[in-house]
Coordinates of C-alpha atoms and ligand atoms in Angstrom, one line a residue:
M37 CA -33.9 1.5 8.4
K38 CA -32.2 -0.1 5.4
A39 CA -28.8 -1.6 5.9
L40 CA -26.3 -4.0 4.2
V41 CA -26.2 -7.1 6.3
K42 CA -24.0 -10.2 6.3
F43 CA -26.4 -12.9 7.4
G44 CA -24.7 -16.3 6.8
E45 CA -21.5 -18.2 6.3
A46 CA -21.8 -18.9 2.5
D47 CA -20.1 -17.0 -0.3
G48 CA -22.5 -14.1 -1.1
D49 CA -24.6 -14.2 2.1
V50 CA -25.0 -10.4 2.1
E51 CA -28.1 -8.3 1.3
V52 CA -29.9 -5.0 1.9
R53 CA -32.4 -5.6 4.7
E54 CA -34.7 -3.7 6.9
V55 CA -33.2 -3.6 10.4
P56 CA -34.1 -1.8 13.6
E57 CA -32.5 1.6 14.1
P58 CA -29.7 1.8 16.8
Q59 CA -30.8 3.5 20.0
L60 CA -29.3 6.6 21.6
A61 CA -27.9 5.0 24.7
P62 CA -26.3 7.1 27.5
G63 CA -22.8 8.1 26.7
T64 CA -23.3 7.8 22.9
V65 CA -24.2 9.8 19.8
L66 CA -26.0 8.6 16.7
I67 CA -24.3 9.4 13.4
A68 CA -26.3 9.7 10.1
A69 CA -23.8 8.1 7.7
R70 CA -23.3 10.1 4.5
A71 CA -20.4 8.4 2.8
V72 CA -18.9 5.0 3.7
G73 CA -15.9 3.4 2.1
V74 CA -15.9 -0.3 1.0
C75 CA -13.0 -2.1 2.6
G76 CA -11.1 -5.1 1.4
S77 CA -12.4 -6.7 4.6
D78 CA -16.0 -6.1 3.5
I79 CA -15.2 -8.0 0.3
H80 CA -13.6 -10.8 2.4
M81 CA -16.8 -11.0 4.5
W82 CA -19.0 -10.9 1.4
R83 CA -17.0 -14.0 0.2
N84 CA -16.9 -15.4 3.7
K85 CA -13.1 -15.5 3.5
Q86 CA -12.5 -13.4 6.6
S87 CA -9.9 -14.6 9.1
W88 CA -11.3 -12.6 12.1
E89 CA -14.2 -13.1 14.5
T90 CA -17.6 -11.9 13.3
R91 CA -21.1 -11.9 14.6
L92 CA -24.1 -12.9 12.5
P93 CA -26.2 -11.1 11.4
V94 CA -24.1 -7.9 11.3
V95 CA -24.4 -4.6 9.4
L96 CA -21.2 -4.2 7.4
G97 CA -19.1 -1.1 6.9
H98 CA -16.5 0.7 9.1
E99 CA -15.1 3.6 7.0
T100 CA -17.7 6.1 8.1
A101 CA -18.2 9.8 7.4
G102 CA -21.4 11.5 8.4
V103 CA -23.2 14.0 10.5
I104 CA -24.2 13.7 14.2
A105 CA -28.0 13.2 14.3
A106 CA -28.6 12.8 18.1
V107 CA -26.5 13.3 21.2
A108 CA -27.2 11.7 24.6
D109 CA -27.8 14.1 27.5
D110 CA -24.6 13.1 29.3
V111 CA -22.4 13.7 26.2
E112 CA -20.5 17.0 26.1
G113 CA -18.6 18.7 23.3
W114 CA -20.6 17.3 20.4
A115 CA -23.7 18.7 18.7
V116 CA -26.3 17.7 16.2
G117 CA -25.0 18.6 12.7
D118 CA -21.3 18.2 13.5
R119 CA -19.5 16.6 10.5
V120 CA -17.5 13.6 11.8
V121 CA -15.6 10.5 11.0
C122 CA -15.7 7.6 13.3
E123 CA -12.9 5.2 14.3
T124 CA -13.5 1.5 14.0
A125 CA -13.0 0.3 17.6
A126 CA -16.7 0.5 18.5
S127 CA -16.0 -0.7 22.0
I128 CA -12.9 -1.4 24.1
C129 CA -12.5 -2.4 27.7
G130 CA -10.8 0.9 28.7
T131 CA -9.0 -0.7 31.6
C132 CA -6.4 -3.1 30.2
A133 CA -2.7 -2.3 29.9
L134 CA -3.1 -1.5 26.2
C135 CA -6.1 0.7 26.6
R136 CA -4.4 2.6 29.5
T137 CA -1.4 3.3 27.3
G138 CA -3.3 4.4 24.2
R139 CA -2.9 1.2 22.2
Y140 CA -6.6 0.4 22.4
N141 CA -6.5 -0.9 18.8
L142 CA -4.9 -4.0 20.3
C143 CA -7.3 -4.3 23.3
P144 CA -8.2 -8.0 23.7
K145 CA -11.8 -7.0 24.2
R146 CA -12.0 -4.6 21.2
Q147 CA -15.2 -4.9 19.2
G148 CA -15.0 -3.5 15.7
Y149 CA -17.7 -2.0 13.5
G150 CA -18.9 -4.1 10.7
A151 CA -17.6 -7.3 12.3
I152 CA -18.9 -7.7 15.8
R153 CA -20.8 -4.4 16.2
D154 CA -23.3 -3.2 13.6
G155 CA -21.5 -1.0 11.1
A156 CA -22.1 2.0 8.9
F157 CA -23.7 0.6 5.7
G158 CA -27.1 1.8 7.0
Q159 CA -28.6 5.1 7.9
L160 CA -27.6 5.4 11.5
L161 CA -24.7 4.3 13.6
Q162 CA -24.3 4.4 17.4
A163 CA -20.9 5.7 18.6
E164 CA -19.1 6.7 21.7
P165 CA -17.6 10.2 21.5
R166 CA -14.2 8.6 22.1
V167 CA -14.1 7.5 18.5
L168 CA -15.2 10.8 16.8
H169 CA -13.1 13.2 14.9
R170 CA -14.2 16.5 13.2
I171 CA -14.0 16.6 9.4
P172 CA -12.1 19.8 8.3
D173 CA -14.4 22.2 6.4
N174 CA -12.5 21.7 3.2
V175 CA -12.7 17.9 3.2
T176 CA -15.7 16.3 1.5
F177 CA -17.7 13.3 3.0
E178 CA -16.4 11.1 0.2
Q179 CA -12.8 12.0 1.0
A180 CA -13.4 11.7 4.7
A181 CA -14.8 8.2 4.2
M182 CA -11.2 7.2 3.2
T183 CA -9.7 8.3 6.5
E184 CA -9.7 4.8 7.9
P185 CA -7.7 3.0 5.2
F186 CA -5.2 6.0 5.1
A187 CA -4.9 5.6 8.9
V188 CA -4.1 1.9 8.4
A189 CA -1.3 2.9 6.0
Y190 CA -0.1 5.7 8.3
N191 CA 0.1 3.3 11.2
A192 CA 2.1 0.8 9.2
L193 CA 4.6 3.1 7.6
V194 CA 4.9 5.9 10.1
E195 CA 4.1 4.5 13.6
R196 CA 5.3 0.9 13.1
A197 CA 7.9 0.3 10.4
P198 CA 10.8 2.7 9.5
V199 CA 11.0 4.6 6.2
N200 CA 14.0 6.9 5.8
P201 CA 14.6 9.4 3.0
G202 CA 16.1 7.6 0.0
D203 CA 15.0 4.1 1.0
V204 CA 14.0 1.5 -1.6
V205 CA 10.4 0.5 -0.7
V206 CA 8.6 -2.4 -2.3
I207 CA 4.8 -2.6 -2.0
Q208 CA 3.2 -6.0 -2.6
G209 CA -0.4 -5.5 -3.7
I210 CA -2.2 -2.5 -5.2
G211 CA -5.5 -2.6 -3.5
A212 CA -6.5 0.4 -1.4
I213 CA -3.9 -0.3 1.3
G214 CA -1.1 -0.8 -1.2
A215 CA -2.0 2.5 -2.9
L216 CA -2.2 4.4 0.3
S217 CA 1.0 2.8 1.6
L218 CA 2.7 4.1 -1.5
Q219 CA 1.6 7.6 -0.7
M220 CA 2.8 7.3 2.9
A221 CA 6.2 6.0 1.7
K222 CA 6.6 9.0 -0.6
L223 CA 5.6 11.4 2.1
R224 CA 8.3 9.9 4.2
G225 CA 10.9 10.6 1.5
A226 CA 11.3 7.1 0.1
G227 CA 13.8 6.9 -2.9
T228 CA 12.7 4.3 -5.4
T229 CA 9.2 2.9 -4.9
I230 CA 8.3 -0.4 -6.6
V231 CA 4.7 -1.7 -6.7
L232 CA 4.0 -5.4 -7.4
G233 CA 0.7 -6.7 -8.8
T234 CA -0.8 -9.4 -11.0
P235 CA -2.8 -9.2 -14.3
V236 CA -6.0 -8.4 -12.4
D237 CA -4.2 -5.2 -11.2
K238 CA -3.5 -3.9 -14.7
E239 CA -5.6 -0.7 -14.2
R240 CA -4.6 -0.2 -10.6
L241 CA -0.9 -0.5 -11.5
A242 CA -1.4 2.3 -14.0
K243 CA -3.0 4.3 -11.1
A244 CA 0.1 3.5 -9.0
K245 CA 2.2 5.3 -11.6
L246 CA -0.1 8.3 -11.3
L247 CA 0.4 8.2 -7.5
G248 CA 4.2 8.4 -8.1
A249 CA 5.4 4.8 -8.1
D250 CA 8.7 4.7 -9.9
I251 CA 8.4 1.1 -11.1
T252 CA 5.4 -1.2 -11.4
V253 CA 5.8 -5.0 -11.9
D254 CA 3.3 -7.6 -13.0
I255 CA 4.8 -10.5 -11.1
T256 CA 3.4 -13.1 -13.5
T257 CA 5.6 -11.8 -16.4
E258 CA 8.6 -10.3 -14.6
D259 CA 10.6 -11.5 -11.6
P260 CA 10.6 -8.8 -9.0
A261 CA 13.9 -10.1 -7.6
D262 CA 15.5 -9.1 -10.9
V263 CA 14.0 -5.7 -10.8
I264 CA 15.2 -5.2 -7.2
R265 CA 18.7 -6.2 -8.1
S266 CA 18.8 -3.4 -10.7
V267 CA 17.9 -0.7 -8.1
G268 CA 20.4 1.1 -5.9
D269 CA 23.2 -1.2 -4.6
G270 CA 21.2 -4.2 -5.7
L271 CA 21.0 -5.7 -2.2
G272 CA 17.3 -5.4 -1.9
A273 CA 14.5 -3.3 -0.4
D274 CA 14.9 -1.4 2.8
L275 CA 11.2 -2.0 3.5
V276 CA 8.7 -4.4 2.0
V277 CA 5.1 -3.7 2.6
D278 CA 2.8 -6.7 2.4
A279 CA -0.6 -5.3 1.4
T280 CA -1.9 -8.5 -0.1
G281 CA -4.3 -11.1 1.4
V282 CA -2.0 -14.0 0.6
S283 CA 0.3 -15.6 3.1
A284 CA 2.8 -16.6 0.4
A285 CA 3.6 -12.9 -0.2
L286 CA 5.8 -13.2 2.9
K287 CA 8.0 -15.7 1.1
Q288 CA 8.5 -13.2 -1.7
G289 CA 9.0 -10.4 0.8
L290 CA 11.9 -12.4 2.5
E291 CA 13.5 -12.7 -0.9
L292 CA 13.2 -9.0 -1.8
V293 CA 14.2 -7.5 1.5
R294 CA 17.8 -6.5 2.0
P295 CA 19.9 -7.7 5.0
L296 CA 18.9 -5.7 8.1
G297 CA 15.8 -4.5 6.2
S298 CA 12.2 -4.6 7.4
I299 CA 8.9 -6.2 6.3
V300 CA 5.6 -4.8 7.5
K301 CA 2.7 -7.1 7.1
I302 CA -0.7 -5.4 6.9
G303 CA -2.7 -7.9 4.8
W304 CA -4.5 -10.7 6.5
G305 CA -4.2 -14.2 5.0
P306 CA -5.7 -17.3 6.8
Q307 CA -3.6 -19.7 4.7
P308 CA -0.9 -21.5 6.7
L309 CA 2.7 -20.9 5.6
G310 CA 4.4 -23.6 3.7
F311 CA 8.0 -22.3 3.6
S312 CA 11.0 -21.8 5.8
L313 CA 11.5 -18.5 7.7
D314 CA 15.3 -19.1 7.6
P315 CA 15.9 -16.0 5.4
L316 CA 14.5 -13.9 8.3
V317 CA 17.3 -15.2 10.4
A318 CA 20.0 -15.2 7.8
K319 CA 19.3 -11.6 6.8
A320 CA 18.5 -10.4 10.3
V321 CA 15.2 -9.0 9.0
T322 CA 12.7 -7.2 11.3
L323 CA 9.1 -8.4 10.7
Y324 CA 6.4 -6.0 11.9
G325 CA 2.7 -6.8 12.1
S326 CA 0.5 -3.7 11.9
F327 CA -3.2 -3.6 12.8
S328 CA -5.6 -0.7 12.8
H329 CA -4.8 2.7 14.2
T330 CA -5.4 5.1 17.2
W331 CA -6.7 8.6 17.9
T332 CA -3.6 10.5 16.8
T333 CA -3.4 8.5 13.5
W334 CA -6.8 9.8 12.5
E335 CA -6.1 13.4 13.4
R336 CA -2.9 13.3 11.3
V337 CA -4.6 11.8 8.3
L338 CA -7.4 14.4 8.5
E339 CA -4.7 17.1 8.7
L340 CA -3.0 15.7 5.6
F341 CA -6.3 15.6 3.7
S342 CA -7.0 19.2 4.7
T343 CA -3.6 20.4 3.6
G344 CA -3.8 18.6 0.3
R345 CA -0.9 16.3 0.9
L346 CA -2.7 13.0 0.0
D347 CA -4.2 12.1 -3.4
T348 CA -7.8 10.9 -2.7
A349 CA -9.0 11.6 -6.3
T350 CA -6.9 8.9 -8.0
V351 CA -7.8 6.4 -5.3
L352 CA -11.6 6.9 -5.4
G353 CA -12.9 4.8 -8.3
G354 CA -16.6 5.4 -7.9
V355 CA -19.4 6.6 -5.6
Y356 CA -22.5 4.2 -5.4
D357 CA -25.9 4.2 -3.8
L358 CA -26.5 1.6 -1.1
E359 CA -28.8 -0.4 -3.5
D360 CA -25.9 -0.7 -5.9
W361 CA -23.6 -2.2 -3.3
E362 CA -22.9 -5.3 -5.4
Q363 CA -21.5 -3.1 -8.1
A364 CA -19.4 -1.2 -5.6
F365 CA -18.0 -4.4 -4.2
E366 CA -17.5 -6.0 -7.6
H367 CA -15.6 -3.0 -9.0
M368 CA -13.1 -3.4 -6.1
E369 CA -12.9 -7.2 -6.4
S370 CA -12.2 -7.0 -10.1
G371 CA -9.5 -4.4 -9.7
R372 CA -11.4 -1.7 -11.6
N373 CA -11.5 0.6 -8.5
I374 CA -8.8 1.0 -5.8
K375 CA -11.6 2.3 -3.6
S376 CA -15.4 2.3 -3.8
V377 CA -17.4 4.6 -1.6
M378 CA -21.2 4.3 -1.0
V379 CA -23.6 7.1 -0.1
M380 CA -26.3 6.2 2.4
P381 CA -30.0 6.9 1.8
G382 CA -31.6 9.8 3.8
Ligands
ZN434 ZN1 -11.1 -0.6 6.2
ZN435 ZN1 -8.6 -2.8 26.8

């Protein structure tokens, strides 16, 4: 089958290749991928700037929506033709303290699709039933392909960091995770929402306005600290969401957060920090890391899609064929799209 493969460690070492089809092993199903989202992490891997473990060669893609194409004899409850989305933890140990308590996203032996295990930018994907969720009838494959990044935002702003009605929330970065975090903050009743970007984000900042951002700031022309001082009591943000891929964003976050406020860091950034964390102490700030999601997160996001509580139309910038993957990736990298989705052949 044709699949999009990362094969080397140089910038751009990604191409469409013929690869063997995954096998239907006991305890698994095969999913025919229909629509698969392009993640910021796929762009990082294309540029070889990822800061997580990978296997080479590996089929990229982990934001999967598709149809079950085959079911092993020992699997119950799933049938050929079921419309499904697929979580990203392709395998977990199942026995560690984190797995046993439902926090398998943090299992030390977790192997993710599109990094260690072959992902969904191909025709077929092997999956354990543990990671499957049914797509509601009124949700399209293209929408469903965005369940994963919405689940990332849901985990960060609902399950990890607090947002209370009326809070001032600052979102650093307006890639997909920034845009989806903005929606989650508003669902939780945030008061003023402020989204920060740079000139490359011009179009995406305009989309942030459509998604309900109260204030957008190009940080190269306006100091966000001045903006924050003009909001509410002027003491700063109750919550700062770091949805950038740059370590230095934390320095800015510490400046913008109010005393006793919180920062939730979602974006990865391999660069070492070159600044003092003293403001964290002086302001008694809580810093949360947030990674991935679990079963309930996915069910809740699908419920929010089905009930029309999340805006996927403004987020989805374009739908591309697998052969046009480079365009799909470039349109995200350049800031033209918040999210690109690819449709798989067959
Ligand atoms: Zn993703
Ligand atoms: Zn485990």
